[in-house]
mmCIF file of C-alpha atoms in Angstrom:
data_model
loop_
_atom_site.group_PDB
_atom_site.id
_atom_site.type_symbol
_atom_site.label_atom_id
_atom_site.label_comp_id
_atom_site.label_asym_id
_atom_site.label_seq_id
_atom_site.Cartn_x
_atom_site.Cartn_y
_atom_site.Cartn_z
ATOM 1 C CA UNK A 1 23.576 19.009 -2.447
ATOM 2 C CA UNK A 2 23.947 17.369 0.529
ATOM 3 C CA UNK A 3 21.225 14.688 1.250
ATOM 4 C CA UNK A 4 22.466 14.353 5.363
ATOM 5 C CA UNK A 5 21.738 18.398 5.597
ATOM 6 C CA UNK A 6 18.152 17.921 3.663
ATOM 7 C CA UNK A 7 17.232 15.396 5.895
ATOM 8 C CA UNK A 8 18.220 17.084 8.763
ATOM 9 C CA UNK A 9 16.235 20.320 7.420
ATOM 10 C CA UNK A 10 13.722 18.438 7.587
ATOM 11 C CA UNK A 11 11.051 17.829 10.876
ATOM 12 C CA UNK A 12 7.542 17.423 11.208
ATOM 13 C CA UNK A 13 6.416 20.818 10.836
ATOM 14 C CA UNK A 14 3.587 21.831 13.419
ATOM 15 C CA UNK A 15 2.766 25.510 12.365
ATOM 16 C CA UNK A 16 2.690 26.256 8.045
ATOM 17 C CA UNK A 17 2.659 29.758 6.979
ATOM 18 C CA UNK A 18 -1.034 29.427 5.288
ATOM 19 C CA UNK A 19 -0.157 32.850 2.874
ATOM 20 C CA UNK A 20 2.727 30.543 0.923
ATOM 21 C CA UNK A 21 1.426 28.037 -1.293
ATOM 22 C CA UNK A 22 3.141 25.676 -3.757
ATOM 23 C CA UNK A 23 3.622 26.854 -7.434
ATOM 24 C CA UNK A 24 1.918 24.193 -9.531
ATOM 25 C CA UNK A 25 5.635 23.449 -10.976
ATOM 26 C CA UNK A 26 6.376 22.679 -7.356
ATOM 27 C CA UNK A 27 3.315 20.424 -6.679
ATOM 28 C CA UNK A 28 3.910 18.220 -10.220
ATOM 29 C CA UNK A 29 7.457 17.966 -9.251
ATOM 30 C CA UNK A 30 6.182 16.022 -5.243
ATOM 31 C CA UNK A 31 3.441 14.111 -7.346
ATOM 32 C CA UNK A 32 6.072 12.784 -10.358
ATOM 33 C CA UNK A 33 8.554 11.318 -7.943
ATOM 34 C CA UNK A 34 6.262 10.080 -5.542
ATOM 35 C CA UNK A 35 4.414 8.486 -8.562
ATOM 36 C CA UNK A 36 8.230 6.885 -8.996
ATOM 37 C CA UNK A 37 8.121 5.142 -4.988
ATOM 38 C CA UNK A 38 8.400 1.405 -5.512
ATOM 39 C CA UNK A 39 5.916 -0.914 -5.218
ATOM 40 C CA UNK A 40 5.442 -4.838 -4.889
ATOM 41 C CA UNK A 41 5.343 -6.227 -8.091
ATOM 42 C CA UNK A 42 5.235 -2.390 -9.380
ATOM 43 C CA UNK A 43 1.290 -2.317 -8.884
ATOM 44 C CA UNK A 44 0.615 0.577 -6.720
ATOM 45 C CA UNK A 45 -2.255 -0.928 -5.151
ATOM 46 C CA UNK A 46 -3.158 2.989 -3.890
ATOM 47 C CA UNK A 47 -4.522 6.721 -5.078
ATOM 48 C CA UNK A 48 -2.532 9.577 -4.338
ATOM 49 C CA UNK A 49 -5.655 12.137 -3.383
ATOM 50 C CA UNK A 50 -4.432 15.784 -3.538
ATOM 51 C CA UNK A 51 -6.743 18.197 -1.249
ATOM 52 C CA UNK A 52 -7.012 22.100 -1.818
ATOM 53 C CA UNK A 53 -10.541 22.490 -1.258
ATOM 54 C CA UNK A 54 -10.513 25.063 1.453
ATOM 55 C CA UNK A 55 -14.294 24.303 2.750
ATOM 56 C CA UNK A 56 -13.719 20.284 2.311
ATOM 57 C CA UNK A 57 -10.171 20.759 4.541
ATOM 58 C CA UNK A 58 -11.971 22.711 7.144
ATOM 59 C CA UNK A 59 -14.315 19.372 7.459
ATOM 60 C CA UNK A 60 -11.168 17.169 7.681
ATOM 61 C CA UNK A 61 -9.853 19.275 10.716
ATOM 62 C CA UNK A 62 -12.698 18.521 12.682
ATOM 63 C CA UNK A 63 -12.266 14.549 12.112
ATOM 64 C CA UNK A 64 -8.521 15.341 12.191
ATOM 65 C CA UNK A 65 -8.213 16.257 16.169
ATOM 66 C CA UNK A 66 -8.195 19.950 14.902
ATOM 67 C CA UNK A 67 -4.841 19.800 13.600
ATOM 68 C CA UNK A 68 -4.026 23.186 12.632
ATOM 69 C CA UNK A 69 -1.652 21.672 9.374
ATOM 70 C CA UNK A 70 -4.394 20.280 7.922
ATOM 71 C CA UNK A 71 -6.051 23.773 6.914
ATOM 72 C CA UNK A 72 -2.774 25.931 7.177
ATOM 73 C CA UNK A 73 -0.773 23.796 4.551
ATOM 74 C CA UNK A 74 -0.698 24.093 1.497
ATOM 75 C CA UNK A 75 -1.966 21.167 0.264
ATOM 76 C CA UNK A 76 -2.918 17.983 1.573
ATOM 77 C CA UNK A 77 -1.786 15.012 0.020
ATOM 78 C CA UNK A 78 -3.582 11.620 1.495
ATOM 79 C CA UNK A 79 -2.480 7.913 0.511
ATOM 80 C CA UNK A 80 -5.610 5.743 -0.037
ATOM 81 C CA UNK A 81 -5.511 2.065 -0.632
ATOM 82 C CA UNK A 82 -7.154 0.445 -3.214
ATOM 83 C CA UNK A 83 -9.757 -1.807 -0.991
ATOM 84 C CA UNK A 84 -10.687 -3.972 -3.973
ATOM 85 C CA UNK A 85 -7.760 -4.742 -5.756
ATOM 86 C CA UNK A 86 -8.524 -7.525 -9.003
ATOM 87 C CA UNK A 87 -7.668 -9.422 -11.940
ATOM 88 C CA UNK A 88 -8.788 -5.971 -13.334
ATOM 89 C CA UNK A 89 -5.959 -3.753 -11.726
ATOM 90 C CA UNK A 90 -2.977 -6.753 -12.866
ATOM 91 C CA UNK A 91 -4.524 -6.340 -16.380
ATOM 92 C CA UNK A 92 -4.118 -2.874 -16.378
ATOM 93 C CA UNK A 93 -1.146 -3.235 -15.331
ATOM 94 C CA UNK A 94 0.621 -5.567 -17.819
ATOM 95 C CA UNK A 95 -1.148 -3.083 -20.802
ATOM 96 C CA UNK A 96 0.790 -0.296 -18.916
ATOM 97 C CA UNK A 97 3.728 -2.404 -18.913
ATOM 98 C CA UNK A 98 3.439 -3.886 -22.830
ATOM 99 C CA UNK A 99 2.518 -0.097 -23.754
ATOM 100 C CA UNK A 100 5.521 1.036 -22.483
ATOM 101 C CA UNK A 101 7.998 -1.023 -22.773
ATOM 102 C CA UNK A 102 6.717 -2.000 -26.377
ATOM 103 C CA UNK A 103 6.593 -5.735 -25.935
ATOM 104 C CA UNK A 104 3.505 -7.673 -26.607
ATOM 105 C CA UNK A 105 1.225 -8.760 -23.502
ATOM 106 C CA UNK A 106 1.775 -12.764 -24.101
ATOM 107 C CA UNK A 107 5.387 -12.059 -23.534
ATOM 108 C CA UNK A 108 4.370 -11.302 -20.049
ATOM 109 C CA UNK A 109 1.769 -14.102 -19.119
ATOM 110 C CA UNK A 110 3.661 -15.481 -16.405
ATOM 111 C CA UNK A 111 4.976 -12.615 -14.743
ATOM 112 C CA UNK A 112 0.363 -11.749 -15.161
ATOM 113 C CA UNK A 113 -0.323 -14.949 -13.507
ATOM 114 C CA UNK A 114 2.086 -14.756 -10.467
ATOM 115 C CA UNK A 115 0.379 -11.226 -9.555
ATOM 116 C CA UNK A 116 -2.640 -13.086 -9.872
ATOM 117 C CA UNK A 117 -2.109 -16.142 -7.849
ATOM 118 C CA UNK A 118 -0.700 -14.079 -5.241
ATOM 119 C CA UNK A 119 -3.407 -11.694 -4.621
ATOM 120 C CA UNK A 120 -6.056 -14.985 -5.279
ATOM 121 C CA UNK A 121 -3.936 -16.536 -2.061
ATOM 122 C CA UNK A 122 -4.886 -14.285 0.192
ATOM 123 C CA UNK A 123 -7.956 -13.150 2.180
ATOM 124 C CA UNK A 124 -9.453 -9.770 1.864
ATOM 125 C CA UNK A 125 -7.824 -8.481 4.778
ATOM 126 C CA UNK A 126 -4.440 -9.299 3.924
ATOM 127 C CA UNK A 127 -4.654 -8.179 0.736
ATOM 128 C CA UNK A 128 -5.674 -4.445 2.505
ATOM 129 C CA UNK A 129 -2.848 -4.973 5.071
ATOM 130 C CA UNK A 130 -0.368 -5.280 1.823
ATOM 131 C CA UNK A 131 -1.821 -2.353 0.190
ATOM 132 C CA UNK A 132 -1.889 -0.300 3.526
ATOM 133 C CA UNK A 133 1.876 -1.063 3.691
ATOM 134 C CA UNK A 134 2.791 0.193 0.220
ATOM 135 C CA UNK A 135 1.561 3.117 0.884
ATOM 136 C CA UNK A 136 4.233 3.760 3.276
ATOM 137 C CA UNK A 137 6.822 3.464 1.127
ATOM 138 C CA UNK A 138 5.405 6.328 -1.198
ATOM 139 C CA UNK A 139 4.922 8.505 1.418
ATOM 140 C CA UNK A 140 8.442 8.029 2.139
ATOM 141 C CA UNK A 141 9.748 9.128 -1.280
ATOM 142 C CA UNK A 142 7.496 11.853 -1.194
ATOM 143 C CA UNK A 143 8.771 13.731 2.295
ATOM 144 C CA UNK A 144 12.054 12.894 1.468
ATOM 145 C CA UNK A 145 11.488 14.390 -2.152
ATOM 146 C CA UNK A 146 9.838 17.369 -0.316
ATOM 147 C CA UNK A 147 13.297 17.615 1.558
ATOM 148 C CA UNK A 148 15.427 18.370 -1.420
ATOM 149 C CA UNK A 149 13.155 20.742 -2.726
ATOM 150 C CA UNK A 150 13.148 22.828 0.317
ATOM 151 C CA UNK A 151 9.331 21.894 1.170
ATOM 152 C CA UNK A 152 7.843 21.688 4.543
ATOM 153 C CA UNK A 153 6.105 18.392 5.566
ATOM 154 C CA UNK A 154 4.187 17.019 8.366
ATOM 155 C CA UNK A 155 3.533 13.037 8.315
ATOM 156 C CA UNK A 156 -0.209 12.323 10.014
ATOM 157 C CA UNK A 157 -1.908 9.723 11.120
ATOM 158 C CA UNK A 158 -4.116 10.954 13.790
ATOM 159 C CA UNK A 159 -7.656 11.604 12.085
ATOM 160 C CA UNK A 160 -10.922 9.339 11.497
ATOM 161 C CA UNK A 161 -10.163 7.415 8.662
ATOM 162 C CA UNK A 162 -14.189 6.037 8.441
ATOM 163 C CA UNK A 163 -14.965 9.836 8.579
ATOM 164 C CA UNK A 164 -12.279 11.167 6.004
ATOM 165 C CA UNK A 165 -13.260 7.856 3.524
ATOM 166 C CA UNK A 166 -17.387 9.482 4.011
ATOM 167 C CA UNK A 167 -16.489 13.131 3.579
ATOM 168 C CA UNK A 168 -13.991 12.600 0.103
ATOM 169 C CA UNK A 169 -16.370 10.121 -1.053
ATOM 170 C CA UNK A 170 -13.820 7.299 -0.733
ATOM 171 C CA UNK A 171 -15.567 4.258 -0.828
ATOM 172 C CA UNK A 172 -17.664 4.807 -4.219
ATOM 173 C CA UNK A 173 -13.900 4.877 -5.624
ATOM 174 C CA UNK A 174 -12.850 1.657 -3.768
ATOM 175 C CA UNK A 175 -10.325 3.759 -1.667
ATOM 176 C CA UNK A 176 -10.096 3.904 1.866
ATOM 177 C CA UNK A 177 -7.646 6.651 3.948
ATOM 178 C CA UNK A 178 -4.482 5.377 5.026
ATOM 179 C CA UNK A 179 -2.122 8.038 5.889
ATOM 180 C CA UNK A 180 -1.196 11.867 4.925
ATOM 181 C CA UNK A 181 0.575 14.351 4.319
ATOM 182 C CA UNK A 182 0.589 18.145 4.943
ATOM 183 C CA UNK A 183 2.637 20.073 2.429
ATOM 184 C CA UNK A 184 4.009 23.786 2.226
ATOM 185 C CA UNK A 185 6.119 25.598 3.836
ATOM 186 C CA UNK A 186 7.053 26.627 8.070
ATOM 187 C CA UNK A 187 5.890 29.098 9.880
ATOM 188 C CA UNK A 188 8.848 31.776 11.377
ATOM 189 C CA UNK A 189 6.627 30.576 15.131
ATOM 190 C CA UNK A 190 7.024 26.761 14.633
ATOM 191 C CA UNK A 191 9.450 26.409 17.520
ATOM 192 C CA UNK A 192 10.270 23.235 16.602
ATOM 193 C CA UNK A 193 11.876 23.984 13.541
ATOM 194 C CA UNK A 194 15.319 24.400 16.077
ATOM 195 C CA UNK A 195 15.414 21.228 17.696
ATOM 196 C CA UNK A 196 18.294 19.419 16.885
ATOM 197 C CA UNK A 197 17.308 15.782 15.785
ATOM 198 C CA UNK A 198 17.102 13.033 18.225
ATOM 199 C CA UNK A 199 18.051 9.675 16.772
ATOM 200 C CA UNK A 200 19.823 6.643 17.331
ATOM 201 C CA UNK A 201 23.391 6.101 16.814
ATOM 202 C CA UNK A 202 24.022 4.275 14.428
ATOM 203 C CA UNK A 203 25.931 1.293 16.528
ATOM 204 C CA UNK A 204 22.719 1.253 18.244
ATOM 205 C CA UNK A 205 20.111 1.092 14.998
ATOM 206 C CA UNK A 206 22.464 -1.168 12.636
ATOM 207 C CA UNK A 207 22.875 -4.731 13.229
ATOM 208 C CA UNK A 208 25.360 -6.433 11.435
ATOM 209 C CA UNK A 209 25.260 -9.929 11.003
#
């Protein structure tokens, strides 16, 4: 495999073929290694929401500026960030870490109160800004898995994040919508499946100091 010819496979596809769908095999495969993305200090201040509901997608499209990819994907696969991230989420995390990495939880006091004092340093917002950002990073990993797989993706931004948070409930889980995903696979008609890339050189993008 060839990682350069993946990625240049790989475009923001405009028109899915809504008749192919991921096999679940498929769709646990996106979700593992995206579940693998990094993190700051590892704590994946977001939710991964996967959407199939056909009625609830046709409700997105209309706060999503009637994308077509939104219904016509496969799947959906929006990054929310955790809006109320706590003592409660580091403690979770430490278990997850003493769990599996078998070592007791004192052993990891300091490395507990560091995540602490950093997210007790900062104001609400730029706590959200930090967990906005991470998000990024999974989504990332998760197009780029897509990529290797031979999946279709189509990074969005472009919808009402206040109305997608209402319609999937968001709030009561102390999420709000960040950025998404549409997953599955091109249409034969998505013209822009033939456009060569248009990128930087790289003696233009890389500085080296």
């Amino acid at each position: 495999m060839n990682i350069i010819d993946k990625l240049n496979w790989r475009y923001a596809t405009q028109q899915f073929d809504a008749s192919k769908k991921l096999s679940d095999e498929q769709l646990q495969l996106i979700l593992e290694a995206t579940n693998l993305a990094p993190s700051s200090f590892g704590l994946q201040p977001y939710s991964i929401v996967v959407i199939e509901n056909a009625e609830l997608r046709q409700k997105l499209r209309g706060v999503a500026r009637n994308q077509a990819q939104t219904v016509d994907a496969s799947h959906l696969i929006l990054f929310a960030a955790n809006t109320n991230l706590s003592d409660k989420d580091v403690e979770a995390f430490v278990k997850r870490i003493s769990d599996t990495r078998k070592v007791p939880v004192e052993t990891l006091a300091e490395y507990d109160a560091l995540m602490k004092n950093t997210i007790h340093s900062l104001p609400a917002e730029a706590i959200l800004s930090w967990a906005t950002k991470q998000t990024y990073i999974a989504l990332g990993q998760l197009m780029v898995t897509c990529a290797v797989e031979g999946i279709d993706t189509c990074p969005m931004e472009g919808f009402d994040k206040k109305a997608f948070d209402e319609i999937l409930g968001l709030p009561a889980r102390n999420l709000t919508s960040v950025v998404m995903a549409a997953v599955g696979f091109r249409s034969s008609e998505d013209k822009y499946q033939h456009l060569a890339k248009v990128r930087k050189s790289l003696d233009e993008l890389v500085v080296k100091l």
